[in-house]
mmCIF file of C-alpha atoms in Angstrom:
data_model
loop_
_atom_site.group_PDB
_atom_site.id
_atom_site.type_symbol
_atom_site.label_atom_id
_atom_site.label_comp_id
_atom_site.label_asym_id
_atom_site.label_seq_id
_atom_site.Cartn_x
_atom_site.Cartn_y
_atom_site.Cartn_z
ATOM 1 C CA MET U 1 -0.234 0.007 0.276
ATOM 2 C CA SER U 2 1.298 3.031 -0.605
ATOM 3 C CA PHE U 3 2.170 6.281 1.303
ATOM 4 C CA GLY U 4 -0.883 8.004 -0.197
ATOM 5 C CA GLN U 5 -3.635 5.701 0.627
ATOM 6 C CA THR U 6 -6.139 5.484 2.979
ATOM 7 C CA VAL U 7 -6.835 3.123 5.326
ATOM 8 C CA PRO U 8 -11.152 1.594 5.092
ATOM 9 C CA PRO U 9 -11.832 1.598 8.301
ATOM 10 C CA ILE U 10 -12.378 -2.038 10.418
ATOM 11 C CA THR U 11 -16.795 -2.125 10.350
ATOM 12 C CA ASN U 12 -19.512 -5.231 11.872
ATOM 13 C CA GLN U 13 -21.553 -3.612 9.491
ATOM 14 C CA ALA U 14 -22.869 -5.109 6.428
ATOM 15 C CA SER U 15 -22.513 -4.071 3.104
ATOM 16 C CA PRO U 16 -25.628 -2.794 1.182
ATOM 17 C CA GLU U 17 -25.056 -5.671 -0.506
ATOM 18 C CA GLU U 18 -25.092 -8.092 1.892
ATOM 19 C CA LYS U 19 -28.145 -6.593 3.856
ATOM 20 C CA GLN U 20 -30.421 -7.167 0.528
ATOM 21 C CA GLU U 21 -29.779 -10.847 0.655
ATOM 22 C CA GLU U 22 -30.049 -11.156 4.328
ATOM 23 C CA LEU U 23 -33.265 -10.155 3.711
ATOM 24 C CA GLN U 24 -34.122 -11.840 1.025
ATOM 25 C CA GLN U 25 -32.849 -15.420 2.733
ATOM 26 C CA ASN U 26 -35.315 -14.160 5.404
ATOM 27 C CA ARG U 27 -37.879 -13.821 3.448
ATOM 28 C CA VAL U 28 -37.228 -17.417 2.133
ATOM 29 C CA ASN U 29 -36.743 -19.062 5.413
ATOM 30 C CA THR U 30 -40.528 -17.386 6.213
ATOM 31 C CA PHE U 31 -41.581 -18.597 2.773
ATOM 32 C CA ASP U 32 -40.225 -21.994 3.770
ATOM 33 C CA SER U 33 -41.814 -21.591 7.351
ATOM 34 C CA GLN U 34 -45.228 -20.920 6.231
ATOM 35 C CA ALA U 35 -45.766 -23.433 3.512
ATOM 36 C CA LEU U 36 -43.900 -26.548 5.731
ATOM 37 C CA SER U 37 -46.604 -24.946 8.185
ATOM 38 C CA VAL U 38 -49.635 -25.654 5.490
ATOM 39 C CA ARG U 39 -47.892 -29.268 3.982
ATOM 40 C CA GLN U 40 -47.861 -30.142 8.064
ATOM 41 C CA ILE U 41 -51.645 -29.175 8.765
ATOM 42 C CA GLU U 42 -52.791 -30.743 5.324
ATOM 43 C CA PHE U 43 -51.513 -34.000 7.002
ATOM 44 C CA GLN U 44 -52.612 -33.995 10.135
ATOM 45 C CA GLU U 45 -56.434 -33.178 8.467
ATOM 46 C CA ASN U 46 -56.242 -36.550 5.913
ATOM 47 C CA VAL U 47 -54.773 -38.526 9.077
ATOM 48 C CA ASN U 48 -57.402 -37.339 11.514
ATOM 49 C CA ALA U 49 -60.092 -37.620 8.542
ATOM 50 C CA PHE U 50 -58.598 -40.698 7.621
ATOM 51 C CA TYR U 51 -58.765 -42.113 11.816
ATOM 52 C CA SER U 52 -62.622 -40.409 11.288
ATOM 53 C CA GLY U 53 -63.313 -42.490 8.149
ATOM 54 C CA ILE U 54 -61.526 -46.273 9.704
ATOM 55 C CA ASN U 55 -63.763 -45.618 12.936
ATOM 56 C CA ALA U 56 -66.906 -44.868 11.157
ATOM 57 C CA ILE U 57 -66.432 -48.322 9.276
ATOM 58 C CA ASN U 58 -65.522 -50.462 13.254
ATOM 59 C CA TYR U 59 -68.376 -49.027 14.363
ATOM 60 C CA SER U 60 -70.369 -49.402 11.912
ATOM 61 C CA SER U 61 -73.940 -51.823 13.116
ATOM 62 C CA THR U 62 -74.880 -53.021 9.729
ATOM 63 C CA ARG U 63 -71.428 -53.913 7.832
ATOM 64 C CA LYS U 64 -67.996 -54.099 8.279
ATOM 65 C CA THR U 65 -66.423 -54.490 4.453
ATOM 66 C CA PRO U 66 -66.522 -50.386 3.302
ATOM 67 C CA THR U 67 -68.422 -49.098 0.450
ATOM 68 C CA SER U 68 -67.055 -48.026 -2.826
ATOM 69 C CA GLN U 69 -67.408 -44.695 -1.855
ATOM 70 C CA GLN U 70 -65.414 -44.652 1.756
ATOM 71 C CA LYS U 71 -62.603 -47.003 -0.231
ATOM 72 C CA GLN U 72 -62.466 -44.381 -2.560
ATOM 73 C CA GLN U 73 -62.555 -42.034 0.080
ATOM 74 C CA LEU U 74 -60.122 -42.728 1.860
ATOM 75 C CA ASN U 75 -57.989 -44.012 -1.041
ATOM 76 C CA LYS U 76 -57.651 -40.114 -1.832
ATOM 77 C CA GLN U 77 -56.937 -39.336 1.953
ATOM 78 C CA LEU U 78 -53.961 -41.983 1.449
ATOM 79 C CA LYS U 79 -52.083 -40.197 -1.741
ATOM 80 C CA THR U 80 -52.470 -37.093 -0.052
ATOM 81 C CA ILE U 81 -50.188 -38.624 3.136
ATOM 82 C CA GLU U 82 -48.440 -40.340 0.722
ATOM 83 C CA LYS U 83 -47.369 -37.101 -1.234
ATOM 84 C CA ILE U 84 -46.449 -34.708 1.669
ATOM 85 C CA ASP U 85 -44.438 -37.918 3.667
ATOM 86 C CA SER U 86 -44.207 -41.206 1.931
ATOM 87 C CA GLU U 87 -42.339 -42.263 5.220
ATOM 88 C CA SER U 88 -44.763 -41.408 7.807
ATOM 89 C CA PHE U 89 -45.993 -43.649 10.058
ATOM 90 C CA GLU U 90 -49.046 -42.594 9.691
ATOM 91 C CA TYR U 91 -48.778 -43.899 5.471
ATOM 92 C CA HIS U 92 -47.528 -47.029 6.326
ATOM 93 C CA LEU U 93 -50.215 -48.248 8.775
ATOM 94 C CA PHE U 94 -52.682 -46.923 6.788
ATOM 95 C CA LYS U 95 -51.840 -48.450 3.380
ATOM 96 C CA TYR U 96 -51.653 -51.795 5.285
ATOM 97 C CA LYS U 97 -55.342 -51.206 7.084
ATOM 98 C CA LEU U 98 -57.340 -50.249 4.207
ATOM 99 C CA GLY U 99 -56.182 -53.285 2.792
ATOM 100 C CA ASN U 100 -58.131 -54.790 5.120
ATOM 101 C CA TYR U 101 -56.329 -58.055 6.541
ATOM 102 C CA ASP U 102 -54.444 -58.624 2.897
ATOM 103 C CA PHE U 103 -51.148 -60.225 4.072
ATOM 104 C CA SER U 104 -49.422 -59.150 0.653
ATOM 105 C CA LYS U 105 -49.725 -55.663 2.336
ATOM 106 C CA ILE U 106 -48.061 -56.610 5.736
ATOM 107 C CA ASN U 107 -44.558 -54.750 5.044
ATOM 108 C CA HIS U 108 -46.011 -51.884 5.350
ATOM 109 C CA LEU U 109 -47.237 -53.016 8.932
ATOM 110 C CA LYS U 110 -43.688 -53.578 10.009
ATOM 111 C CA LYS U 111 -42.394 -50.120 8.590
ATOM 112 C CA ALA U 112 -44.997 -48.665 10.787
ATOM 113 C CA ALA U 113 -43.839 -51.211 13.991
ATOM 114 C CA GLU U 114 -40.451 -50.027 13.400
ATOM 115 C CA LEU U 115 -41.121 -46.435 13.953
ATOM 116 C CA LYS U 116 -43.543 -46.338 17.002
ATOM 117 C CA PRO U 117 -43.531 -50.302 18.234
ATOM 118 C CA HIS U 118 -46.073 -49.445 20.789
ATOM 119 C CA HIS U 119 -48.444 -48.242 19.943
ATOM 120 C CA GLN U 120 -52.156 -49.288 19.260
ATOM 121 C CA GLU U 121 -52.941 -49.449 16.161
ATOM 122 C CA VAL U 122 -49.874 -51.576 15.492
ATOM 123 C CA LEU U 123 -50.208 -53.608 18.410
ATOM 124 C CA LYS U 124 -53.082 -54.594 17.606
ATOM 125 C CA GLU U 125 -53.486 -55.419 13.631
ATOM 126 C CA PHE U 126 -50.147 -57.471 14.857
ATOM 127 C CA SER U 127 -52.436 -59.421 17.314
ATOM 128 C CA ALA U 128 -54.854 -59.788 14.470
ATOM 129 C CA PHE U 129 -51.995 -61.366 11.817
ATOM 130 C CA SER U 130 -50.983 -63.865 14.802
ATOM 131 C CA TYR U 131 -54.106 -64.930 15.876
ATOM 132 C CA ILE U 132 -55.530 -65.624 11.974
ATOM 133 C CA ASN U 133 -52.330 -66.796 11.109
ATOM 134 C CA GLY U 134 -52.389 -69.563 14.838
ATOM 135 C CA ASN U 135 -49.041 -68.112 15.821
ATOM 136 C CA GLU U 136 -50.116 -68.040 19.056
ATOM 137 C CA ARG U 137 -46.692 -67.199 21.164
ATOM 138 C CA GLN U 138 -46.492 -63.998 18.934
ATOM 139 C CA LEU U 139 -50.025 -63.248 19.904
ATOM 140 C CA ARG U 140 -49.582 -63.622 23.561
ATOM 141 C CA LYS U 141 -46.584 -60.833 23.092
ATOM 142 C CA TYR U 142 -48.859 -58.403 21.445
ATOM 143 C CA LEU U 143 -51.682 -59.061 23.632
ATOM 144 C CA LYS U 144 -50.049 -58.913 26.464
ATOM 145 C CA LEU U 145 -48.488 -55.011 25.831
ATOM 146 C CA TYR U 146 -51.721 -54.345 24.233
ATOM 147 C CA SER U 147 -53.816 -54.891 27.119
ATOM 148 C CA GLN U 148 -50.923 -53.094 28.834
ATOM 149 C CA PHE U 149 -51.653 -50.286 26.389
ATOM 150 C CA ASN U 150 -55.647 -50.406 27.061
ATOM 151 C CA TYR U 151 -56.165 -51.731 30.393
ATOM 152 C CA LYS U 152 -57.741 -48.811 31.436
ATOM 153 C CA GLN U 153 -61.272 -49.971 29.901
ATOM 154 C CA ASP U 154 -61.911 -52.557 32.889
ATOM 155 C CA GLU U 155 -65.457 -52.607 32.340
ATOM 156 C CA PHE U 156 -64.652 -54.379 28.865
ATOM 157 C CA TYR U 157 -62.333 -57.124 30.098
ATOM 158 C CA VAL U 158 -64.706 -57.943 33.176
ATOM 159 C CA MET U 159 -67.279 -58.201 30.082
ATOM 160 C CA ALA U 160 -65.045 -60.247 28.458
ATOM 161 C CA ARG U 161 -64.295 -62.553 30.683
ATOM 162 C CA ASN U 162 -67.560 -63.406 31.920
ATOM 163 C CA VAL U 163 -69.357 -63.601 28.223
ATOM 164 C CA LEU U 164 -66.076 -66.246 27.877
ATOM 165 C CA LEU U 165 -67.571 -67.844 31.744
ATOM 166 C CA SER U 166 -70.515 -68.487 30.871
ATOM 167 C CA MET U 167 -70.438 -69.888 27.293
ATOM 168 C CA PRO U 168 -70.916 -73.755 26.880
ATOM 169 C CA LYS U 169 -68.213 -75.443 26.114
ATOM 170 C CA ASN U 170 -66.290 -75.796 22.677
ATOM 171 C CA THR U 171 -68.345 -72.795 21.310
ATOM 172 C CA TYR U 172 -67.659 -70.682 18.641
ATOM 173 C CA LEU U 173 -68.302 -67.569 19.444
ATOM 174 C CA ILE U 174 -69.699 -64.377 17.072
ATOM 175 C CA THR U 175 -67.444 -61.097 18.025
ATOM 176 C CA HIS U 176 -68.155 -57.282 16.812
ATOM 177 C CA GLY U 177 -64.565 -55.942 16.327
ATOM 178 C CA GLU U 178 -61.789 -53.660 19.106
ATOM 179 C CA ASN U 179 -64.500 -53.407 22.006
ATOM 180 C CA ASP U 180 -64.707 -56.883 22.112
ATOM 181 C CA THR U 181 -62.729 -59.269 20.382
ATOM 182 C CA TYR U 182 -59.867 -58.269 21.723
ATOM 183 C CA PRO U 183 -60.816 -58.192 25.458
ATOM 184 C CA ILE U 184 -61.758 -61.498 24.871
ATOM 185 C CA LEU U 185 -58.738 -62.658 23.218
ATOM 186 C CA ILE U 186 -56.318 -61.311 26.214
ATOM 187 C CA GLU U 187 -59.028 -62.657 29.042
ATOM 188 C CA GLN U 188 -58.875 -65.934 27.187
ATOM 189 C CA LYS U 189 -55.092 -66.349 25.739
ATOM 190 C CA ILE U 190 -53.268 -64.277 27.958
ATOM 191 C CA LYS U 191 -55.626 -65.194 31.313
ATOM 192 C CA ASN U 192 -56.437 -68.751 29.999
ATOM 193 C CA ILE U 193 -59.733 -68.251 30.961
ATOM 194 C CA ARG U 194 -61.543 -71.043 28.690
ATOM 195 C CA PRO U 195 -59.419 -72.366 26.267
ATOM 196 C CA ASP U 196 -62.228 -74.164 24.866
ATOM 197 C CA VAL U 197 -63.710 -71.138 22.916
ATOM 198 C CA GLU U 198 -62.790 -70.297 19.391
ATOM 199 C CA ILE U 199 -63.065 -66.723 18.472
ATOM 200 C CA ILE U 200 -64.535 -65.689 15.307
ATOM 201 C CA SER U 201 -64.457 -62.209 14.622
ATOM 202 C CA LEU U 202 -67.107 -60.416 12.023
ATOM 203 C CA ASP U 203 -63.196 -57.987 11.470
ATOM 204 C CA HIS U 204 -61.105 -60.890 11.110
ATOM 205 C CA LEU U 205 -63.463 -62.270 8.360
ATOM 206 C CA GLN U 206 -62.795 -59.718 6.024
ATOM 207 C CA SER U 207 -59.681 -62.076 6.028
ATOM 208 C CA GLU U 208 -59.654 -64.477 2.864
ATOM 209 C CA ASP U 209 -57.211 -66.482 5.262
ATOM 210 C CA PHE U 210 -58.603 -66.349 7.873
ATOM 211 C CA ARG U 211 -62.382 -67.426 6.081
ATOM 212 C CA GLU U 212 -59.699 -70.339 4.348
ATOM 213 C CA LYS U 213 -58.648 -71.482 7.882
ATOM 214 C CA LEU U 214 -62.427 -71.759 8.938
ATOM 215 C CA LYS U 215 -63.625 -73.734 6.082
ATOM 216 C CA LYS U 216 -60.647 -76.010 6.819
ATOM 217 C CA GLN U 217 -62.244 -76.675 10.289
ATOM 218 C CA GLY U 218 -65.592 -77.668 8.354
ATOM 219 C CA PHE U 219 -67.688 -74.161 8.286
ATOM 220 C CA LYS U 220 -69.432 -73.168 4.806
ATOM 221 C CA MET U 221 -68.581 -69.524 3.301
ATOM 222 C CA PRO U 222 -71.059 -67.634 1.458
ATOM 223 C CA LYS U 223 -70.201 -66.286 -2.131
ATOM 224 C CA LYS U 224 -70.496 -62.889 -1.019
ATOM 225 C CA LEU U 225 -67.546 -61.832 0.064
ATOM 226 C CA ILE U 226 -68.948 -58.049 1.587
ATOM 227 C CA ILE U 227 -69.153 -58.564 4.953
ATOM 228 C CA ASP U 228 -72.761 -56.846 6.901
ATOM 229 C CA THR U 229 -75.991 -58.499 7.924
ATOM 230 C CA ALA U 230 -76.691 -60.399 5.192
ATOM 231 C CA PHE U 231 -73.181 -61.513 4.661
ATOM 232 C CA PHE U 232 -73.357 -63.008 8.516
ATOM 233 C CA ASP U 233 -77.195 -64.835 8.195
ATOM 234 C CA VAL U 234 -75.925 -66.713 5.343
ATOM 235 C CA PHE U 235 -73.224 -68.268 7.289
ATOM 236 C CA MET U 236 -75.237 -68.414 10.508
ATOM 237 C CA HIS U 237 -77.826 -70.442 7.949
ATOM 238 C CA LEU U 238 -74.668 -72.097 5.897
ATOM 239 C CA ASN U 239 -73.577 -72.999 9.215
ATOM 240 C CA LYS U 240 -76.626 -73.895 11.803
ATOM 241 C CA THR U 241 -75.524 -77.422 12.675
ATOM 242 C CA LYS U 242 -72.511 -75.435 14.506
ATOM 243 C CA ASN U 243 -71.742 -74.593 18.343
ATOM 244 C CA ILE U 244 -72.177 -70.790 17.602
ATOM 245 C CA VAL U 245 -73.200 -68.238 19.949
ATOM 246 C CA VAL U 246 -73.215 -64.507 19.159
ATOM 247 C CA ALA U 247 -71.717 -62.007 21.788
ATOM 248 C CA PRO U 248 -73.809 -59.403 23.245
ATOM 249 C CA SER U 249 -71.735 -56.844 22.265
ATOM 250 C CA VAL U 250 -72.462 -57.831 18.077
ATOM 251 C CA PRO U 251 -75.683 -55.225 17.366
ATOM 252 C CA ARG U 252 -79.175 -56.486 16.767
ATOM 253 C CA SER U 253 -79.199 -55.940 13.320
ATOM 254 C CA TYR U 254 -77.442 -58.842 12.660
ATOM 255 C CA ILE U 255 -78.906 -61.081 14.226
ATOM 256 C CA GLU U 256 -82.423 -59.818 14.657
ATOM 257 C CA LYS U 257 -83.516 -62.616 11.547
ATOM 258 C CA GLY U 258 -82.620 -65.600 13.097
ATOM 259 C CA GLU U 259 -85.341 -67.915 13.188
ATOM 260 C CA GLU U 260 -85.217 -68.419 17.058
ATOM 261 C CA ILE U 261 -82.733 -66.418 18.719
ATOM 262 C CA THR U 262 -82.796 -68.101 22.475
ATOM 263 C CA SER U 263 -80.041 -66.820 25.527
ATOM 264 C CA MET U 264 -77.651 -69.164 25.595
ATOM 265 C CA GLY U 265 -75.361 -67.877 28.165
ATOM 266 C CA LEU U 266 -74.930 -63.845 27.756
ATOM 267 C CA GLY U 267 -74.962 -64.693 24.299
ATOM 268 C CA PHE U 268 -77.338 -66.171 22.098
ATOM 269 C CA ALA U 269 -77.991 -68.484 20.325
ATOM 270 C CA LEU U 270 -80.140 -68.436 16.539
ATOM 271 C CA PHE U 271 -80.994 -72.424 15.887
ATOM 272 C CA SER U 272 -80.148 -74.009 18.972
ATOM 273 C CA ASN U 273 -81.527 -74.078 22.055
ATOM 274 C CA PRO U 274 -79.475 -74.272 25.396
ATOM 275 C CA GLN U 275 -80.272 -78.348 27.492
ATOM 276 C CA LYS U 276 -83.052 -77.557 29.945
ATOM 277 C CA ASP U 277 -81.737 -75.109 32.604
ATOM 278 C CA TYR U 278 -78.752 -74.398 31.221
ATOM 279 C CA ASN U 279 -79.022 -70.450 31.953
ATOM 280 C CA ARG U 280 -80.477 -70.975 35.607
ATOM 281 C CA MET U 281 -77.661 -73.552 36.415
ATOM 282 C CA LEU U 282 -75.139 -71.025 34.931
ATOM 283 C CA TYR U 283 -76.620 -68.312 37.085
ATOM 284 C CA GLU U 284 -76.556 -70.704 40.717
ATOM 285 C CA GLN U 285 -73.259 -71.821 39.877
ATOM 286 C CA THR U 286 -71.323 -69.188 38.402
ATOM 287 C CA MET U 287 -72.895 -65.860 36.838
ATOM 288 C CA ARG U 288 -74.412 -64.815 40.176
ATOM 289 C CA LYS U 289 -70.905 -63.998 41.435
ATOM 290 C CA GLN U 290 -69.099 -62.382 38.643
ATOM 291 C CA ILE U 291 -72.248 -60.265 38.121
ATOM 292 C CA THR U 292 -72.931 -59.100 41.750
ATOM 293 C CA GLU U 293 -68.915 -58.404 42.137
ATOM 294 C CA HIS U 294 -69.408 -57.093 38.342
ATOM 295 C CA ILE U 295 -72.337 -54.346 39.499
ATOM 296 C CA ASN U 296 -70.083 -53.484 42.497
ATOM 297 C CA ASN U 297 -67.367 -52.630 40.616
ATOM 298 C CA SER U 298 -69.065 -50.578 38.622
ATOM 299 C CA ARG U 299 -68.689 -46.839 37.635
ATOM 300 C CA GLU U 300 -72.070 -44.921 36.876
ATOM 301 C CA ASN U 301 -73.995 -44.971 33.466
ATOM 302 C CA ALA U 302 -72.345 -47.567 32.530
ATOM 303 C CA PRO U 303 -73.803 -49.070 29.174
ATOM 304 C CA ILE U 304 -71.853 -52.048 29.121
ATOM 305 C CA MET U 305 -73.808 -53.286 32.106
ATOM 306 C CA SER U 306 -77.090 -53.990 30.319
ATOM 307 C CA ASN U 307 -75.508 -56.404 28.171
ATOM 308 C CA TYR U 308 -76.512 -59.039 31.131
ATOM 309 C CA LEU U 309 -80.049 -58.243 31.429
ATOM 310 C CA PRO U 310 -81.192 -60.094 28.193
ATOM 311 C CA PHE U 311 -79.961 -63.723 30.281
ATOM 312 C CA LEU U 312 -80.455 -62.783 33.832
ATOM 313 C CA LEU U 313 -84.145 -61.845 32.271
ATOM 314 C CA LYS U 314 -84.489 -65.946 30.835
ATOM 315 C CA VAL U 315 -83.354 -66.596 33.875
ATOM 316 C CA ARG U 316 -85.675 -64.300 36.014
ATOM 317 C CA ASN U 317 -88.711 -66.344 34.189
ATOM 318 C CA GLU U 318 -87.606 -69.588 34.895
ATOM 319 C CA TYR U 319 -87.703 -68.199 38.610
ATOM 320 C CA ASN U 320 -91.311 -67.007 38.071
ATOM 321 C CA GLU U 321 -92.365 -70.425 35.800
ATOM 322 C CA ARG U 322 -90.982 -72.352 38.839
ATOM 323 C CA ASN U 323 -92.972 -69.969 41.859
ATOM 324 C CA ASP U 324 -89.481 -68.793 43.384
ATOM 325 C CA ILE U 325 -90.524 -65.958 45.295
ATOM 326 C CA GLU U 326 -87.047 -65.625 47.003
ATOM 327 C CA SER U 327 -84.865 -66.120 44.127
ATOM 328 C CA LEU U 328 -87.384 -64.257 42.034
ATOM 329 C CA GLN U 329 -86.543 -61.695 44.105
ATOM 330 C CA GLU U 330 -82.890 -61.580 44.406
ATOM 331 C CA ILE U 331 -82.369 -61.790 40.401
ATOM 332 C CA GLU U 332 -84.772 -58.591 40.075
ATOM 333 C CA HIS U 333 -82.834 -56.436 42.814
ATOM 334 C CA LEU U 334 -80.235 -57.414 40.206
ATOM 335 C CA ILE U 335 -82.004 -56.585 37.068
ATOM 336 C CA LEU U 336 -82.805 -53.137 38.385
ATOM 337 C CA GLU U 337 -79.727 -52.568 39.627
ATOM 338 C CA ILE U 338 -78.968 -53.244 35.904
ATOM 339 C CA ALA U 339 -80.762 -51.131 34.405
ATOM 340 C CA ARG U 340 -80.226 -48.078 36.753
ATOM 341 C CA LEU U 341 -76.411 -48.165 36.114
ATOM 342 C CA SER U 342 -77.112 -48.835 32.196
ATOM 343 C CA ASN U 343 -80.118 -45.844 32.226
ATOM 344 C CA LYS U 344 -82.385 -48.992 31.028
ATOM 345 C CA GLN U 345 -84.602 -48.568 33.540
ATOM 346 C CA ASN U 346 -88.066 -47.357 31.859
ATOM 347 C CA GLN U 347 -87.551 -50.562 29.403
ATOM 348 C CA VAL U 348 -86.816 -53.075 31.961
ATOM 349 C CA ASN U 349 -90.004 -51.867 34.415
ATOM 350 C CA ARG U 350 -92.358 -52.943 31.442
ATOM 351 C CA LEU U 351 -90.831 -55.945 31.359
ATOM 352 C CA LEU U 352 -91.066 -56.537 35.000
ATOM 353 C CA ASN U 353 -94.483 -54.745 35.399
ATOM 354 C CA LYS U 354 -93.176 -52.630 37.719
#
């Protein structure tokens, strides 16, 4: 540097060009952040909508197989989820669930399990996969994990236990869905209650593998593959010689076409009658104690308690016919208490002429 030159001052201030570049970068970052936020919102909205659609199908009182319109809507939501994040837990879980127990898609469930191994839906789906495929060791593993996650819904497990205890020997028990199938399987496989009873879930009947498994046990299958009340009606007629009992949790729309609906334990038989005095003896030897304990430990406003009423009313009528006044008064006390807990007082009072 020559002696005539001026030394430029040292400063931390950015030049005008640098300030302009920083401002532009901040705008880009803000735009990216806003775009990301919009995508996250869109992702979550589609996840919530998918869950809502699946729940509507699961809790339908008339069918298990989604309608074409429902499936189209779920596929649309899944494609949006895939477009936003094809590696997400939700994408892989939903891709599997949309297959309705299509085990060719099991790798999607396995990928979901890698991301969230103890998620309730993962444990439930692997329990179903293990049960349908007859893998008892894996079934117990997943049911045990599922029960730890879900055991807070204690009413379902007490009812499941009592339904199992009330069954005739070597019964095929038809269940409806999540709230009865898995508590019953947990009580049976983990607590070793009534291993002679075999569970046939209407949910699982969507699986071709499960239908083939039942065929090997001598069951006949309807040609129709849509699992709904019509399928159920044909299935029951085709297999009327089997020892089938329908769980009390199965919606009445499924069983109302039965030629002769009979209370058998806490469930219903559609084509056969229980042995003489079966329900009364069951009540006196087992269910009176079990039901009383459930009443004493139940919370207020427990609709599930109403599942006891058909069985108890059947036994009550037997006591009435036998003119057993003491037993009649005792069981009517139980019936009225259950009616109060399940908010069925008006209906029960009419039946009892109270």
